[in-house]
Coordinates of C-alpha atoms and ligand atoms in Angstrom, one line a residue:
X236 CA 0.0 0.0 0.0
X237 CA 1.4 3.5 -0.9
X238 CA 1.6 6.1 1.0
X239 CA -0.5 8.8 -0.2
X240 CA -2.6 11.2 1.4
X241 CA -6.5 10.3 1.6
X242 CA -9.2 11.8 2.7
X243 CA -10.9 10.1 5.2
X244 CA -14.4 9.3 6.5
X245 CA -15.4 7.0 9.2
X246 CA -18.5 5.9 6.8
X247 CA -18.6 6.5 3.2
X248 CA -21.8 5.9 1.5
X249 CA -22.4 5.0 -2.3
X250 CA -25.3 6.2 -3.9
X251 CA -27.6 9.4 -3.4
X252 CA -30.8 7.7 -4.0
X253 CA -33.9 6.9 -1.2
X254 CA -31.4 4.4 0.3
X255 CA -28.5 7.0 0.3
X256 CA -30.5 9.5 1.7
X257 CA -32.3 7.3 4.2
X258 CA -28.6 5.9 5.3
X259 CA -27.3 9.7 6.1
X260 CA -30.4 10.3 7.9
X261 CA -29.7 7.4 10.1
X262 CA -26.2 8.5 10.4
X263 CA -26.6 11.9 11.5
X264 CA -29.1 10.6 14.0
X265 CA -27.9 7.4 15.5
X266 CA -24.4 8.0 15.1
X267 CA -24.2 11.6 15.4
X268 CA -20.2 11.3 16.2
X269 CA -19.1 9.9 12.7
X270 CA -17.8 11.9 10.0
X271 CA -19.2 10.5 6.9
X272 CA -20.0 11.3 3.2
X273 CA -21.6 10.0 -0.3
X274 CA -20.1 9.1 -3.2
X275 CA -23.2 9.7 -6.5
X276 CA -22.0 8.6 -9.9
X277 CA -24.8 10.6 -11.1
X278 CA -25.3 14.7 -11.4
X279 CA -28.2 14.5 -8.9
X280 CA -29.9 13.2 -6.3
X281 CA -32.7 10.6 -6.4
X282 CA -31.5 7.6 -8.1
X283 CA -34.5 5.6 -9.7
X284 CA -37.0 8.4 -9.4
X285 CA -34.6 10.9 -10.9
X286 CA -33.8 8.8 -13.9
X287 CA -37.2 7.4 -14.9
X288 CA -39.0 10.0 -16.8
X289 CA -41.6 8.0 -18.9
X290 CA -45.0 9.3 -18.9
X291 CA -46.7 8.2 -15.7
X292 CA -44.1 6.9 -14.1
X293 CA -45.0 6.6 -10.7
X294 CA -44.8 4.1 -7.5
X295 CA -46.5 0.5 -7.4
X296 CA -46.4 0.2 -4.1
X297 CA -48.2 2.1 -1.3
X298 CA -45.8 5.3 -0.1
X299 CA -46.7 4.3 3.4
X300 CA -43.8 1.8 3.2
X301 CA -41.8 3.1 0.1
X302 CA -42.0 6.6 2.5
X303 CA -39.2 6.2 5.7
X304 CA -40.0 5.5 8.9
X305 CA -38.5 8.8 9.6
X306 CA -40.7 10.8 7.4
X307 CA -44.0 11.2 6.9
X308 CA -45.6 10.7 3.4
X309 CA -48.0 13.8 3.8
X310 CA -49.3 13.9 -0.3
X311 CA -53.1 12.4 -0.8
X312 CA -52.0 9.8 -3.3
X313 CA -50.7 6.8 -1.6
X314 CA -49.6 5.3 -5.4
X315 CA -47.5 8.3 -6.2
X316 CA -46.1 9.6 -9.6
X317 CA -42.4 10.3 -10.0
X318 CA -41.7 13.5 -9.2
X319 CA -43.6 13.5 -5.9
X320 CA -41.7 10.8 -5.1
X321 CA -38.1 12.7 -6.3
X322 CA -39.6 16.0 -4.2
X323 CA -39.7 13.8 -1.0
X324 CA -36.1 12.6 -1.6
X325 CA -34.6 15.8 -2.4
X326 CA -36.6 17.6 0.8
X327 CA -35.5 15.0 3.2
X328 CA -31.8 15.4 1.4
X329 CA -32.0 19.2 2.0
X330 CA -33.7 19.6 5.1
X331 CA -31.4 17.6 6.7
X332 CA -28.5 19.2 5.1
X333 CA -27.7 15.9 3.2
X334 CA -27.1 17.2 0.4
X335 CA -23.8 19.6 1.1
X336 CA -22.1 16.3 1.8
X337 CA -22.8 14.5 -1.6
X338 CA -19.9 14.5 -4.0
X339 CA -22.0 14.2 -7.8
X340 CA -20.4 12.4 -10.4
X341 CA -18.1 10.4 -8.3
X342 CA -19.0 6.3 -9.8
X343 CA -17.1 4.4 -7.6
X344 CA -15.3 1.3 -9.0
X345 CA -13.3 -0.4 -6.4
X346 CA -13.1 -1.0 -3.2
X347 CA -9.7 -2.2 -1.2
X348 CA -10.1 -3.7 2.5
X349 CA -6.7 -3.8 4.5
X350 CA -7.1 -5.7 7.3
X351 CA -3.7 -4.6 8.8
X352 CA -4.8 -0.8 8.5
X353 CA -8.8 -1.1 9.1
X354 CA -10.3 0.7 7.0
X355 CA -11.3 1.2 2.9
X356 CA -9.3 2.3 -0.2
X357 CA -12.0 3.3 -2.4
X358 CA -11.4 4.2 -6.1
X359 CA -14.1 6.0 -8.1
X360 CA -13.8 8.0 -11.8
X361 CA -15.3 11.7 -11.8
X362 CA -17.3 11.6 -15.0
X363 CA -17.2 15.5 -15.5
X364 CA -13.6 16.2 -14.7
X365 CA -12.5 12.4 -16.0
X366 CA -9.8 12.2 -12.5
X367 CA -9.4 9.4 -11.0
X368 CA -10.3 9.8 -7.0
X369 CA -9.2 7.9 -3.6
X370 CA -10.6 7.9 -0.4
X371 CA -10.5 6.2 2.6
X372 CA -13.2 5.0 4.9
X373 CA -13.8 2.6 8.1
X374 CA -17.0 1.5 6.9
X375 CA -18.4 1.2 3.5
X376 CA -22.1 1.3 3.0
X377 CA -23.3 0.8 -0.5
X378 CA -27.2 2.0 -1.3
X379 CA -26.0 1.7 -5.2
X380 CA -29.8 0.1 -6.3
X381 CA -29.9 -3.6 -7.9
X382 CA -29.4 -2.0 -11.7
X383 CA -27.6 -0.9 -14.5
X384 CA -28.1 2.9 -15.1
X385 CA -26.8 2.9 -18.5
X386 CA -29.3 1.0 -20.3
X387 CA -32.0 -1.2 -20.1
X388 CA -32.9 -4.6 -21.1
X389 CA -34.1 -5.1 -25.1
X390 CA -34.3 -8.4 -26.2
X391 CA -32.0 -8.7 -29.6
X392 CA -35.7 -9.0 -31.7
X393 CA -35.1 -9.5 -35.6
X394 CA -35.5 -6.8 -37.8
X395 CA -35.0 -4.0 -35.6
X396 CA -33.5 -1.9 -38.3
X397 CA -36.1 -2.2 -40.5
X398 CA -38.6 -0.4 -38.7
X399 CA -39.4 3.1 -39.9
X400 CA -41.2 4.7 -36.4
X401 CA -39.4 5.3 -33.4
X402 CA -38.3 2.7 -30.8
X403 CA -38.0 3.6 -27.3
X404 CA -36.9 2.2 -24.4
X405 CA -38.3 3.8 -20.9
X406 CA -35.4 4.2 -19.0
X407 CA -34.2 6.0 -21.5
X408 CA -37.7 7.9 -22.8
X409 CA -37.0 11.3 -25.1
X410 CA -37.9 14.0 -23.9
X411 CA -38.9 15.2 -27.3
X412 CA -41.1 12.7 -28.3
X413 CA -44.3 13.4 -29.3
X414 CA -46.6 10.6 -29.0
X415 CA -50.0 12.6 -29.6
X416 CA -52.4 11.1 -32.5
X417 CA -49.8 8.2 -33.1
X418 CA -50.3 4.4 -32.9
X419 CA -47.9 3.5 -29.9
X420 CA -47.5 -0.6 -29.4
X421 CA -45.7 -1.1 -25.5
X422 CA -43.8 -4.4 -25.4
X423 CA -43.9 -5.7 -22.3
X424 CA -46.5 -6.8 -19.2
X425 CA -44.6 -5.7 -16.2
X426 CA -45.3 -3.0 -13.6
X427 CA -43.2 -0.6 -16.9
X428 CA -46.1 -1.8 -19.5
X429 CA -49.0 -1.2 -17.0
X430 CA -48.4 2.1 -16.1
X431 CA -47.4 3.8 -19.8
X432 CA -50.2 1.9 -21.5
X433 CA -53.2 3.9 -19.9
X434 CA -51.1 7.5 -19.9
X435 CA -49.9 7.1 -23.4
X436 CA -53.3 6.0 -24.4
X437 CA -54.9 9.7 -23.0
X438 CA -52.9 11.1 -26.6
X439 CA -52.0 8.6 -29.0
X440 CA -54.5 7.2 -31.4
X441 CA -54.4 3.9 -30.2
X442 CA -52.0 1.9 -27.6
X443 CA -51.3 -1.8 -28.2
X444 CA -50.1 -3.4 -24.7
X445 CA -48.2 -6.8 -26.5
X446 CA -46.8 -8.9 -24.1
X447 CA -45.7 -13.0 -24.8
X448 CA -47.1 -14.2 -21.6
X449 CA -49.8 -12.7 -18.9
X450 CA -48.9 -10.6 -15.2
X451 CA -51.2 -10.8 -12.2
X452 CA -52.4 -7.4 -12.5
X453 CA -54.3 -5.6 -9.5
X454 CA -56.4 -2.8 -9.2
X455 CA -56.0 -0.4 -6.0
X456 CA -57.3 3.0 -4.6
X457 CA -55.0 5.6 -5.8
X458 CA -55.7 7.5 -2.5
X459 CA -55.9 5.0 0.6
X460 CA -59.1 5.4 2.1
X461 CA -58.7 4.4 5.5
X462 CA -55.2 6.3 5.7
X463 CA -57.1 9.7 4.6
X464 CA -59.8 8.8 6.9
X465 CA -56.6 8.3 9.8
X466 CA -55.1 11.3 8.6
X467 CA -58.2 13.9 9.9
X468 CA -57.8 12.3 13.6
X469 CA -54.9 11.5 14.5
X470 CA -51.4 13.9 14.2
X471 CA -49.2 13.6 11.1
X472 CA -46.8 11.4 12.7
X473 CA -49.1 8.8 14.2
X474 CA -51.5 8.6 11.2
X475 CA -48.5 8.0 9.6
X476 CA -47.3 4.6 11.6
X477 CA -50.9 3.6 11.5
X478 CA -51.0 3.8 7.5
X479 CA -47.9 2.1 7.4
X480 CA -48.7 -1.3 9.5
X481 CA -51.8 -1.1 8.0
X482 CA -49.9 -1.5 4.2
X483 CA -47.7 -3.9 6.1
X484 CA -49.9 -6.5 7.0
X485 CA -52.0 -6.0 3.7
X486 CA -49.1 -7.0 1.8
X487 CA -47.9 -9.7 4.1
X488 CA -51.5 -11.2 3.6
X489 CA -51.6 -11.1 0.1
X490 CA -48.2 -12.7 -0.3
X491 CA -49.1 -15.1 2.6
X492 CA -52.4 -16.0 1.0
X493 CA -50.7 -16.5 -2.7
X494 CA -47.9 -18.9 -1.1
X495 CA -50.1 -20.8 0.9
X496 CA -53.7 -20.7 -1.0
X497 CA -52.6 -19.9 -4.3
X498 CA -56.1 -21.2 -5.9
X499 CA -58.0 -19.0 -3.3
X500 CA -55.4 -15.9 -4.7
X501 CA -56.5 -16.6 -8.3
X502 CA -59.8 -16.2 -7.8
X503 CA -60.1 -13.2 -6.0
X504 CA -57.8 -11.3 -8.7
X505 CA -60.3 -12.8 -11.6
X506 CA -62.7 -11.6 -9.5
X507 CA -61.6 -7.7 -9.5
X508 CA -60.7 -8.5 -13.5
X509 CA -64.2 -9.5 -14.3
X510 CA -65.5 -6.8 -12.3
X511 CA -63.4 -3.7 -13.8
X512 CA -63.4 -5.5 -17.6
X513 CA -65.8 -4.9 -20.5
X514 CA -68.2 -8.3 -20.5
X515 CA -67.1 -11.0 -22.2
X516 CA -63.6 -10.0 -22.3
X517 CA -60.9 -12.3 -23.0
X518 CA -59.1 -13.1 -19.2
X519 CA -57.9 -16.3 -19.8
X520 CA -55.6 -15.5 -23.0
X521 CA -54.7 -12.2 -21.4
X522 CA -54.9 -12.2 -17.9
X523 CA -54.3 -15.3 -16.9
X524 CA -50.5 -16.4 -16.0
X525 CA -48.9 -19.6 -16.1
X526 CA -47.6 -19.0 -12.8
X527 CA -48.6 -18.2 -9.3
X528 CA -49.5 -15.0 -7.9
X529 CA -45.7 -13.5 -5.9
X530 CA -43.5 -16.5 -8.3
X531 CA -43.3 -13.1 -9.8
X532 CA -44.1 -9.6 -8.7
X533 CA -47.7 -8.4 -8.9
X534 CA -48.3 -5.4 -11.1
X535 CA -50.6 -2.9 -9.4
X536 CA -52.3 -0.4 -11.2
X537 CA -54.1 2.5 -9.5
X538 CA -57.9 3.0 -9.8
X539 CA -58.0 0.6 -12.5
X540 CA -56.7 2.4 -15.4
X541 CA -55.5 0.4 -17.4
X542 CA -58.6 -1.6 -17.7
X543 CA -60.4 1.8 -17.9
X544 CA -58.2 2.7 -21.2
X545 CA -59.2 -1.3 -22.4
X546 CA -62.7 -0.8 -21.5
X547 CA -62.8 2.6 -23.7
X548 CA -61.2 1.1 -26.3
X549 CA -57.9 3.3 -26.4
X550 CA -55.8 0.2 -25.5
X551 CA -56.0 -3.1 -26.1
X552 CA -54.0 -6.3 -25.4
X553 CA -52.7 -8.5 -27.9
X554 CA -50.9 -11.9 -26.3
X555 CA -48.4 -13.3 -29.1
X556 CA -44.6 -13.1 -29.8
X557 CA -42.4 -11.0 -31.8
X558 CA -41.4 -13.1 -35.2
X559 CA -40.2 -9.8 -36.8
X560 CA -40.3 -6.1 -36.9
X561 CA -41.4 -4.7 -40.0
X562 CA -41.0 -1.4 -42.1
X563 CA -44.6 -0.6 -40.2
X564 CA -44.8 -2.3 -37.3
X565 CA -44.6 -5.8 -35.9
X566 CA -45.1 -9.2 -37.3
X567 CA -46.5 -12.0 -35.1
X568 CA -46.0 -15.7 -34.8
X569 CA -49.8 -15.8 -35.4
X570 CA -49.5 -14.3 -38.6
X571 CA -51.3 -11.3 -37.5
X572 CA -49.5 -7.9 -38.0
X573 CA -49.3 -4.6 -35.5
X574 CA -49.4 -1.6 -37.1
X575 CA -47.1 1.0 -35.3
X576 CA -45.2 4.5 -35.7
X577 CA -44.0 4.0 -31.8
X578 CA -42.9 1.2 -30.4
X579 CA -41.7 0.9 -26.7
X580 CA -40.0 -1.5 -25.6
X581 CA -41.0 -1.8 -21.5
X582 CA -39.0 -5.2 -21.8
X583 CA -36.9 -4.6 -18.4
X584 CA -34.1 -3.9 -16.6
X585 CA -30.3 -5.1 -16.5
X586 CA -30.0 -6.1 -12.9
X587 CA -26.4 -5.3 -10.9
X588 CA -25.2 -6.4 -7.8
X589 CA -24.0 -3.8 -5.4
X590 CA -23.1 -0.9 -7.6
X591 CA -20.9 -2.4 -9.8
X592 CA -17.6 -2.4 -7.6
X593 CA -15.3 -4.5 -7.7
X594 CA -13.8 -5.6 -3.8
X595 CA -10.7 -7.1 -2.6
X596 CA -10.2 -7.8 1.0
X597 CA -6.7 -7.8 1.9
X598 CA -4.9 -8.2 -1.8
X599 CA -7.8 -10.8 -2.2
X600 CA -10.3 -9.8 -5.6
X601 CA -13.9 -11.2 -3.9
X602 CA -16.2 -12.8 -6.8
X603 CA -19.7 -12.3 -5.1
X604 CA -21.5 -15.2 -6.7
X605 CA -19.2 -17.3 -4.9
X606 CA -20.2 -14.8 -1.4
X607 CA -23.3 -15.5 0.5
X608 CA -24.9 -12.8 2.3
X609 CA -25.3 -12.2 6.1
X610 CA -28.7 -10.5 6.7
X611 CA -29.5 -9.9 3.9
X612 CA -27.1 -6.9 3.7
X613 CA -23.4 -7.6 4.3
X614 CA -21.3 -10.7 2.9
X615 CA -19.3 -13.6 4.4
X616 CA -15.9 -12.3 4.3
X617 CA -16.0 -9.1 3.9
X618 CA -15.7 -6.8 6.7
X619 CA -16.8 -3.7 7.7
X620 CA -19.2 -3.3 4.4
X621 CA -23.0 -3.1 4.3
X622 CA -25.4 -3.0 1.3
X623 CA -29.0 -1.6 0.8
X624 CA -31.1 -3.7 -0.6
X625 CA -35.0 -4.0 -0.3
X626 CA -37.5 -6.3 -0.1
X627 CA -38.5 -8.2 -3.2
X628 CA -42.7 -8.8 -1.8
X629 CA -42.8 -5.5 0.0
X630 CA -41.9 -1.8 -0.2
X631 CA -38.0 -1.7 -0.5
X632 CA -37.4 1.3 2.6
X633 CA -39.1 -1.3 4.8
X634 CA -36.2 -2.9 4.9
X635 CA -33.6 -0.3 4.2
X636 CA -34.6 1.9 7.1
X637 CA -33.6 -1.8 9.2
X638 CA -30.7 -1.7 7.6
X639 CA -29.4 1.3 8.5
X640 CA -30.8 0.7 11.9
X641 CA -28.8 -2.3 12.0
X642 CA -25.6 -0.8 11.1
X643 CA -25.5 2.1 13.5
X644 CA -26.3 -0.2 16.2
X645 CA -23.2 -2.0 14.6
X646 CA -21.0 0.7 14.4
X647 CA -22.0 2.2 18.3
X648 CA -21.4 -1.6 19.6
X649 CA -17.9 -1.4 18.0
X650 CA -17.0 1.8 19.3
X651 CA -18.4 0.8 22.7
X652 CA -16.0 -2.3 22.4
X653 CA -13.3 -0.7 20.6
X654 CA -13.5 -3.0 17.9
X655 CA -12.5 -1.7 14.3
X656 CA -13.3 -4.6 11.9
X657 CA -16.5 -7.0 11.7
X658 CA -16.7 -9.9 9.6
X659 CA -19.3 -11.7 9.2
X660 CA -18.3 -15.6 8.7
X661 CA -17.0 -16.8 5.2
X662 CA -19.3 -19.7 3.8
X663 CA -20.3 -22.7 6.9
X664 CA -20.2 -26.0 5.1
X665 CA -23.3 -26.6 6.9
X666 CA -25.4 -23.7 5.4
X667 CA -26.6 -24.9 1.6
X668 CA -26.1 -21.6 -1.2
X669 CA -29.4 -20.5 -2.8
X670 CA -30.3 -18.1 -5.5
X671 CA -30.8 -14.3 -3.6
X672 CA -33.7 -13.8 -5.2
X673 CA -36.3 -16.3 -5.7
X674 CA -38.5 -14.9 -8.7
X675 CA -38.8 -16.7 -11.7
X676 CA -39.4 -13.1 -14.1
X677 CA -36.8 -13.2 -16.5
X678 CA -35.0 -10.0 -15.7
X679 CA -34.1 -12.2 -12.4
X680 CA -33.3 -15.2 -14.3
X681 CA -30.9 -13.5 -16.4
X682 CA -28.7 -12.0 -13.9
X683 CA -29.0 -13.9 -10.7
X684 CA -26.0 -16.1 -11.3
X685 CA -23.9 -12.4 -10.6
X686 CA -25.1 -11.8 -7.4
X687 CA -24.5 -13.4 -3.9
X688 CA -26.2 -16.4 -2.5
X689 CA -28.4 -16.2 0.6
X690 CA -28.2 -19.7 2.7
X691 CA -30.5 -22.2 3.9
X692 CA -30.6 -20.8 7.3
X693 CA -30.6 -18.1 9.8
X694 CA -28.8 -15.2 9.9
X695 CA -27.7 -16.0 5.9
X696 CA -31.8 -16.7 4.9
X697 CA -33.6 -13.8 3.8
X698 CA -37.2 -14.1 4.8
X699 CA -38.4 -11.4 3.4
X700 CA -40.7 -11.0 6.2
X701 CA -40.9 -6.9 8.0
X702 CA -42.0 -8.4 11.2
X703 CA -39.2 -10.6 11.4
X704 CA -36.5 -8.4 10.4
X705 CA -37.7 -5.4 12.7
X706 CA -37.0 -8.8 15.9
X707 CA -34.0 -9.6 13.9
X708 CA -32.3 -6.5 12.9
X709 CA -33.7 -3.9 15.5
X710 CA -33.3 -6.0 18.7
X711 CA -31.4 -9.4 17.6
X712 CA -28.0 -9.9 19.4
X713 CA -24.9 -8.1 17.1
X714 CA -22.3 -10.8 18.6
X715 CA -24.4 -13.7 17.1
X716 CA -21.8 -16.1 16.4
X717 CA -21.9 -15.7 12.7
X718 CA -20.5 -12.2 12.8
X719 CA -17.0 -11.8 14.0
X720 CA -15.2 -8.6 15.9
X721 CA -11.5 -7.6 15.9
X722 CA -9.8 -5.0 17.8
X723 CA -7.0 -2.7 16.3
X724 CA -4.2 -4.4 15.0
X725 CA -0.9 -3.2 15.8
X726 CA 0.5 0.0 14.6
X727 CA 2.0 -0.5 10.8
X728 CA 5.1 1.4 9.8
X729 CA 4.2 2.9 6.5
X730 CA 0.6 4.0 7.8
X731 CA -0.3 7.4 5.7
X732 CA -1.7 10.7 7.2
X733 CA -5.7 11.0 7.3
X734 CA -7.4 13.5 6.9
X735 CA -10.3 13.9 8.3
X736 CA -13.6 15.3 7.2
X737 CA -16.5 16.5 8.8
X738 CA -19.5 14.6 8.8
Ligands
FAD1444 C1 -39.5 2.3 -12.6 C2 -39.3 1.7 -11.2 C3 -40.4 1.8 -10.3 C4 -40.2 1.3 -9.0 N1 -41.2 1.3 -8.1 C5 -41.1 0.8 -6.9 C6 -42.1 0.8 -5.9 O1 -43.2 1.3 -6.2 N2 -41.9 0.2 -4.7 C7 -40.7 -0.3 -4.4 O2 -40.6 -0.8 -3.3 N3 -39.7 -0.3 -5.2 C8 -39.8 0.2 -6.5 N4 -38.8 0.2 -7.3 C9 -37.5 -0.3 -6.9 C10 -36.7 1.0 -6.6 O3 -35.5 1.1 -7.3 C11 -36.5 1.2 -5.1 O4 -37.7 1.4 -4.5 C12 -35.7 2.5 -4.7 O5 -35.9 3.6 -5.5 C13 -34.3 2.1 -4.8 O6 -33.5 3.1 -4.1 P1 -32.0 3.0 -4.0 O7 -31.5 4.3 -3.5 O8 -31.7 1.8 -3.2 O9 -31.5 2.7 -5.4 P2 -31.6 3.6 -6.7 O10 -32.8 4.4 -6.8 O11 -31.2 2.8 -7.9 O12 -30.4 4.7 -6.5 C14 -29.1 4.2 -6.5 C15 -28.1 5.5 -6.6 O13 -26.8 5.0 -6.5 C16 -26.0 5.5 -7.5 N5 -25.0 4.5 -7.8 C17 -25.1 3.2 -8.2 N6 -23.9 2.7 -8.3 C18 -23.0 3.6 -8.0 C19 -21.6 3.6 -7.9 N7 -20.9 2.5 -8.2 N8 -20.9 4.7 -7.5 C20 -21.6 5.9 -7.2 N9 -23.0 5.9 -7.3 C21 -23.6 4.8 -7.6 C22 -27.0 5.7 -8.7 O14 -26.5 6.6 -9.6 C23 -28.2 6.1 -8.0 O15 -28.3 7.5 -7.8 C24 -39.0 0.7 -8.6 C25 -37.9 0.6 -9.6 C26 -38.1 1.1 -10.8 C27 -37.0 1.0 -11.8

């Protein structure tokens, strides 16, 4: 290790995002001694909700539990749009004073444990100056998302080039494009296709929703009655936590219900389908999956619009797949031809495991598909590191804001102790590897193979489970056995000056 001068933090945090944000919050408020900062590869803050920019884009789940725990979602609309959702962010951000501590287009690349020294060599590449920049850190906390920001998933579909409209993809949706009048066709049935298909169909002539196979999709107030109803009695705060269990247990049910009594699940959504679709209406070709309800997510559209736009007859669903574009439009393996002078392809996202960096620990380079995760949210083997990730059947702050719980209690039990490294256990023979995410949608499928394993048991399971995790992460024993403490290793010779920054 050289001896240059770093600038050091006792927690740098990757990513400026709702788990960025939510992390500094924690920070400054459980750990108020701890000098810390963020590294955003981006010019902004808000991650997702900054980026996404398609018409409509807005939340499918309730903001109740995609709000913090910290910060009351005050707005009418439970299912919020976009830039609600990017306000809330960038308030809590600048209320808080987050967001003089941000460093923007820092992308951070690599990260170096030394166990002799304690503490992070991170590496990132400033995209508007081109430097190269190294910092130094005790703890690393990455709340870098589970994607790729540079583009999204298309499928390689023949004949591509021939087609004479536009094709668009809606992570990356122009801002100049005029949609008004035109025949738009949305590839795609996930929670992207549902939403565009009813707001593109308010201008376009006509909106074709084509998808290969059926979602479960769900209809739900846009505006959660009982919360509002909450909202007029009790104060902001308290109508808040009520709103929030409320959404909690909602969800656990229906996830509950569809692993349990998946039959019983069925029916009830063909029951909401019949009720909000024209009569006689085709369910079984187009609403009717091959799987069962949470094997993949459930789409949720608010107030029933899509079905609305169906029912209207300013979108329609066509269930087939793609043998060719064309000059005009699509072909079909049917035979039957989609005319089009738009066609967007809501086909996915390109899933990536924690940011993107690349981590050594002590001179070793760690592959994380052969890591397994502690928690849920730090890895065997790695120390001192801690990763954001949300739940996969519920809001994803439910479990970030434990997360962040978790790893100030972790940090204040180490400084009580005078430990400087933790580690949770590298992989127990005992303790069988499973896939991190157990979804069978494709954009899962594709990438899983490049992220950690969870295990077979406790603490390396994730049960995806709120009620669990709050026992687990808010009041479970730190010094569990599986996670292992070290005190400061003796002084080494060539240790470089710090500098140390505010936090
Ligand atoms: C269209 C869409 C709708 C969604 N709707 C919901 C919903 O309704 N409910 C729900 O629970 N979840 C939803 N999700 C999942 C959603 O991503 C999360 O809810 C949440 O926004 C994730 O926040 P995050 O901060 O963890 O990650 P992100 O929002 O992805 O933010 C990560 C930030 O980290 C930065 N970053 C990444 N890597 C690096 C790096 N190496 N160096 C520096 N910076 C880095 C990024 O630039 C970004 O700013 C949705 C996702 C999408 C794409």
């Amino acid at each position: 290790m050289s001896c240059e001068q770093l600038e050091h933090v006792d927690v740098l945090i990757v990513g400026a995002g709702l788990s960025g944000i939510g992390a500094a919050h924690h920070l400054r408020s459980d750990c108020p001694g701890k000098t810390w900062a963020i590294l955003e590869g981006r010019g902004s803050i808000g991650g997702t909700w900054d980026l996404f920019r398609y018409p409509g884009i807005r939340s499918d789940s309730d903001m109740f539990t995609l709000g913090y725990s910290f910060r009351p979602w005050t707005e009418s609309r439970s299912i919020a749009d976009g830039s609600s959702i990017l306000r809330y962010i960038r308030q809590t951000a600048s209320e808080e004073g987050i967001d003089k501590q941000i460093r923007f287009n820092h992308r951070v690349v690599r990260a170096e444990w030394s166990t002799a020294r304690a503490r992070w060599t991170v590496t990132a590449q400033r995209s508007d100056t081109l430097e190269t920049v190294r910092m130094s850190c005790g703890f690393l906390f990455v709340c870098g998302g589970y994607y790729r920001y540079d583009e999204g998933y298309t499928p390689d579909f023949p004949g591509m080039e021939r087609f004479a409209g536009r094709i668009v993809h809606p992570q990356q949706w122009p801002e100049d494009l005029d949609y008004a009048g035109k025949r738009v066709v949305v590839i795609g049935s996930g929670a992207t296709a549902v939403t565009l298909v009813p707001t593109l169909a308010q201008r376009a002539a006509h909106v074709t929703m084509l998808q290969r196979s059926p979602s479960y999709i769900v209809s739900l107030p846009a505006e959660d009655p009982i919360a509002n109803a909450v909202r007029r009695v009790l104060p902001a705060r308290a109508a808040y936590a009520v709103a929030r269990w409320k959404s909690v247990l909602v969800t656990m049910l229906s996830f509950q219900l569809s692993r349990r009594r998946p039959g019983a699940m069925k029916a009830l959504v063909r029951r909401g389908l019949e009720r909000r679709l024209p009569s006689g209406y085709d369910i079984d070709t187009h609403f009717k999956p091959r799987y069962d309800p949470w094997d993949q997510r459930l789409c949720l559209v608010p107030d029933g619009d899509l079905f609305a736009a169906i029912g209207a007859g300013s979108a329609s669903v066509v269930t087939d797949r793609i043998e060719t574009f064309t000059e005009t439009g699509l072909k079909l393996e049917s035979g039957a031809e989609l005319e089009a002078d738009v066609i967007v392809t809501a086909t996915g996202l390109n899933l990536l495991a924690l940011g993107g960096l690349q981590f050594a620990v002590d001179g070793r380079e760690i592959e994380l598909p052969e890591t397994m995760s502690y928690k849920g949210m730090m890895l065997g083997g790695v120390p001192n590191m801690a990763f954001a990730l949300g739940y996969t059947n519920a809001s994803w702050t439910l479990k970030c804001d434990l997360t962040c719980e978790y790893v100030c209690r972790l940090l204040n039990h180490m400084d009580e102790h005078g430990y400087v490294q933790c580690t949770p256990h590298n992989r127990d023979p005992s303790v069988a590897a499973l896939p991190a995410i157990d979804f069978s949608s494709g954009y899962v499928l594709r990438a899983i193979d490049q992220f950690p394993k969870q295990g077979s048991r406790a603490p390396w399971r994730l049960y995806q489970n709120y009620p669990r995790d709050i026992l687990g992460l808010r009041y479970g024993a730190l010094e569990d056995g599986a996670m292992e403490f070290a005190r400061a290793a003796p002084a080494v010779a060539d240790e470089p000056e710090l500098l140390a920054v505010s936090g």
